[in-house]
Amino acid sequence: MTGTYVRMFRTALIAAYLAIPLALTLGTYQGWLFQSSTPSTGNTDIVVVGLIALVAATMLAEHAGAFGRAASGRDALIGIACWLGAVVWVVAVVRKVPDNRTGATVLIGPMTALMLGGVFYLSRFAGVCTRSWTAAIMT
């Protein structure tokens, strides 16, 4: 990939990471993600497939070198902090929100954003580790 295409891919991937939590928040608020409120012809599998595709695209982007080589230890710490932040958010908010779509939206939106941030940084850390192990094994 040339530099222009790598930048475009990186920008699109970051935009997807920003759009997915917003889409999940809207879907939660509208009730699209609940099986009880989904019409019999509806299917929520697209959410799962979309998240798996996003993680796979992140791994491919990291393997292609779309992101700068940051300190991998810092990436791991940021990823773990994002996941801990998601757990803290759920623990702090779960008893304070109403038991309806609005409460689920308040709970799921930020939690999803934090968890996807953790996946992003941990995949960067895993990419650095995998490249260093591959280089050591292949020599």
mmCIF file of C-alpha atoms in Angstrom:
data_model
loop_
_atom_site.group_PDB
_atom_site.id
_atom_site.type_symbol
_atom_site.label_atom_id
_atom_site.label_comp_id
_atom_site.label_asym_id
_atom_site.label_seq_id
_atom_site.Cartn_x
_atom_site.Cartn_y
_atom_site.Cartn_z
ATOM 1 C CA MET A 1 0.000 0.000 0.000
ATOM 2 C CA THR A 2 1.220 3.466 -0.801
ATOM 3 C CA GLY A 3 1.290 6.227 1.771
ATOM 4 C CA THR A 4 -1.891 7.854 0.466
ATOM 5 C CA TYR A 5 -3.907 4.648 0.688
ATOM 6 C CA VAL A 6 -2.533 3.855 4.136
ATOM 7 C CA ARG A 7 -3.604 7.291 5.399
ATOM 8 C CA MET A 8 -7.062 6.885 3.837
ATOM 9 C CA PHE A 9 -7.471 3.432 5.381
ATOM 10 C CA ARG A 10 -6.287 4.667 8.777
ATOM 11 C CA THR A 11 -8.698 7.616 8.645
ATOM 12 C CA ALA A 12 -11.618 5.367 7.646
ATOM 13 C CA LEU A 13 -10.795 2.915 10.429
ATOM 14 C CA ILE A 14 -10.657 5.657 13.053
ATOM 15 C CA ALA A 15 -13.965 7.041 11.716
ATOM 16 C CA ALA A 16 -15.481 3.567 12.070
ATOM 17 C CA TYR A 17 -14.285 3.418 15.672
ATOM 18 C CA LEU A 18 -16.045 6.714 16.287
ATOM 19 C CA ALA A 19 -19.212 5.761 14.401
ATOM 20 C CA ILE A 20 -19.785 2.305 15.937
ATOM 21 C CA PRO A 21 -20.412 3.548 19.513
ATOM 22 C CA LEU A 22 -22.716 6.249 18.172
ATOM 23 C CA ALA A 23 -24.623 3.699 16.083
ATOM 24 C CA LEU A 24 -24.900 1.304 19.025
ATOM 25 C CA THR A 25 -26.105 4.137 21.250
ATOM 26 C CA LEU A 26 -28.765 5.147 18.726
ATOM 27 C CA GLY A 27 -29.752 1.518 18.157
ATOM 28 C CA THR A 28 -30.110 0.978 21.886
ATOM 29 C CA TYR A 29 -32.212 4.097 22.306
ATOM 30 C CA GLN A 30 -34.467 3.161 19.391
ATOM 31 C CA GLY A 31 -34.764 -0.406 20.665
ATOM 32 C CA TRP A 32 -33.258 -1.991 17.575
ATOM 33 C CA LEU A 33 -30.833 -4.130 19.561
ATOM 34 C CA PHE A 34 -33.324 -5.768 21.895
ATOM 35 C CA GLN A 35 -34.794 -9.072 20.808
ATOM 36 C CA SER A 36 -38.115 -8.295 22.491
ATOM 37 C CA SER A 37 -38.667 -5.104 20.475
ATOM 38 C CA THR A 38 -37.290 -6.379 17.175
ATOM 39 C CA PRO A 39 -39.857 -7.418 14.583
ATOM 40 C CA SER A 40 -39.956 -11.098 13.726
ATOM 41 C CA THR A 41 -38.207 -10.335 10.422
ATOM 42 C CA GLY A 42 -35.468 -8.329 12.156
ATOM 43 C CA ASN A 43 -32.042 -9.673 12.892
ATOM 44 C CA THR A 44 -29.366 -8.204 15.177
ATOM 45 C CA ASP A 45 -26.548 -10.421 13.899
ATOM 46 C CA ILE A 46 -25.285 -7.517 11.775
ATOM 47 C CA VAL A 47 -24.064 -5.809 14.962
ATOM 48 C CA VAL A 48 -21.919 -8.793 15.909
ATOM 49 C CA VAL A 49 -20.596 -9.196 12.364
ATOM 50 C CA GLY A 50 -19.807 -5.469 12.199
ATOM 51 C CA LEU A 51 -17.820 -5.549 15.424
ATOM 52 C CA ILE A 52 -15.872 -8.630 14.326
ATOM 53 C CA ALA A 53 -15.136 -6.953 10.980
ATOM 54 C CA LEU A 54 -13.924 -3.830 12.803
ATOM 55 C CA VAL A 55 -11.528 -5.847 14.960
ATOM 56 C CA ALA A 56 -10.284 -7.764 11.896
ATOM 57 C CA ALA A 57 -9.748 -4.506 9.981
ATOM 58 C CA THR A 58 -7.756 -3.142 12.908
ATOM 59 C CA MET A 59 -5.540 -6.208 12.943
ATOM 60 C CA LEU A 60 -4.984 -5.932 9.180
ATOM 61 C CA ALA A 61 -4.204 -2.221 9.454
ATOM 62 C CA GLU A 62 -1.695 -2.875 12.198
ATOM 63 C CA HIS A 63 -0.082 -5.656 10.194
ATOM 64 C CA ALA A 64 0.136 -3.393 7.129
ATOM 65 C CA GLY A 65 1.829 -0.690 9.189
ATOM 66 C CA ALA A 66 -0.970 1.880 8.980
ATOM 67 C CA PHE A 67 -0.190 3.162 12.458
ATOM 68 C CA GLY A 68 3.070 4.579 13.705
ATOM 69 C CA ARG A 69 5.257 2.434 15.879
ATOM 70 C CA ALA A 70 4.342 3.747 19.290
ATOM 71 C CA ALA A 71 5.656 2.351 22.525
ATOM 72 C CA SER A 72 3.887 -0.976 22.858
ATOM 73 C CA GLY A 73 3.892 -0.862 26.643
ATOM 74 C CA ARG A 74 2.053 2.439 26.559
ATOM 75 C CA ASP A 75 -0.516 0.986 24.140
ATOM 76 C CA ALA A 76 -1.099 -1.966 26.469
ATOM 77 C CA LEU A 77 -1.578 0.318 29.470
ATOM 78 C CA ILE A 78 -3.993 2.574 27.560
ATOM 79 C CA GLY A 79 -5.959 -0.471 26.364
ATOM 80 C CA ILE A 80 -6.220 -1.904 29.871
ATOM 81 C CA ALA A 81 -7.200 1.526 31.218
ATOM 82 C CA CYS A 82 -9.985 1.768 28.632
ATOM 83 C CA TRP A 83 -11.365 -1.637 29.632
ATOM 84 C CA LEU A 84 -11.143 -0.799 33.331
ATOM 85 C CA GLY A 85 -12.879 2.499 32.561
ATOM 86 C CA ALA A 86 -15.715 0.571 30.898
ATOM 87 C CA VAL A 87 -16.088 -1.655 33.969
ATOM 88 C CA VAL A 88 -16.020 1.369 36.288
ATOM 89 C CA TRP A 89 -18.634 3.105 34.103
ATOM 90 C CA VAL A 90 -20.984 0.114 34.334
ATOM 91 C CA VAL A 91 -20.521 -0.253 38.095
ATOM 92 C CA ALA A 92 -21.026 3.473 38.692
ATOM 93 C CA VAL A 93 -24.059 3.932 36.448
ATOM 94 C CA VAL A 94 -26.000 0.656 36.510
ATOM 95 C CA ARG A 95 -28.006 1.426 39.658
ATOM 96 C CA LYS A 96 -28.609 5.077 38.810
ATOM 97 C CA VAL A 97 -30.237 4.711 35.381
ATOM 98 C CA PRO A 98 -33.878 3.802 34.801
ATOM 99 C CA ASP A 99 -34.775 0.339 33.605
ATOM 100 C CA ASN A 100 -35.786 1.352 30.087
ATOM 101 C CA ARG A 101 -34.241 2.226 26.712
ATOM 102 C CA THR A 102 -32.880 5.546 27.940
ATOM 103 C CA GLY A 103 -31.090 3.849 30.815
ATOM 104 C CA ALA A 104 -29.665 1.212 28.499
ATOM 105 C CA THR A 105 -28.484 3.951 26.146
ATOM 106 C CA VAL A 106 -26.710 5.806 28.935
ATOM 107 C CA LEU A 107 -25.094 2.549 30.025
ATOM 108 C CA ILE A 108 -24.163 1.028 26.657
ATOM 109 C CA GLY A 109 -22.984 4.087 24.686
ATOM 110 C CA PRO A 110 -19.922 5.126 26.724
ATOM 111 C CA MET A 111 -19.176 1.528 27.676
ATOM 112 C CA THR A 112 -18.972 0.555 23.998
ATOM 113 C CA ALA A 113 -16.725 3.497 23.176
ATOM 114 C CA LEU A 114 -14.343 2.604 26.002
ATOM 115 C CA MET A 115 -14.280 -1.088 25.125
ATOM 116 C CA LEU A 116 -13.589 -0.394 21.440
ATOM 117 C CA GLY A 117 -10.796 1.964 22.464
ATOM 118 C CA GLY A 118 -9.346 -0.861 24.548
ATOM 119 C CA VAL A 119 -9.593 -3.268 21.606
ATOM 120 C CA PHE A 120 -7.854 -0.730 19.374
ATOM 121 C CA TYR A 121 -4.895 -0.189 21.689
ATOM 122 C CA LEU A 122 -4.562 -3.841 22.686
ATOM 123 C CA SER A 123 -4.561 -4.862 19.015
ATOM 124 C CA ARG A 124 -1.736 -2.381 18.389
ATOM 125 C CA PHE A 125 0.165 -3.947 21.298
ATOM 126 C CA ALA A 126 -0.522 -7.446 19.961
ATOM 127 C CA GLY A 127 0.656 -6.393 16.496
ATOM 128 C CA VAL A 128 3.965 -5.123 17.861
ATOM 129 C CA CYS A 129 4.445 -8.311 19.898
ATOM 130 C CA THR A 130 3.590 -10.547 16.948
ATOM 131 C CA ARG A 131 5.990 -8.694 14.637
ATOM 132 C CA SER A 132 8.824 -8.942 17.147
ATOM 133 C CA TRP A 133 8.198 -12.658 17.705
ATOM 134 C CA THR A 134 7.989 -13.293 13.961
ATOM 135 C CA ALA A 135 11.247 -11.441 13.397
ATOM 136 C CA ALA A 136 12.956 -13.472 16.122
ATOM 137 C CA ILE A 137 11.620 -16.795 14.870
ATOM 138 C CA MET A 138 12.283 -16.193 11.170
ATOM 139 C CA THR A 139 15.933 -15.193 11.569
#
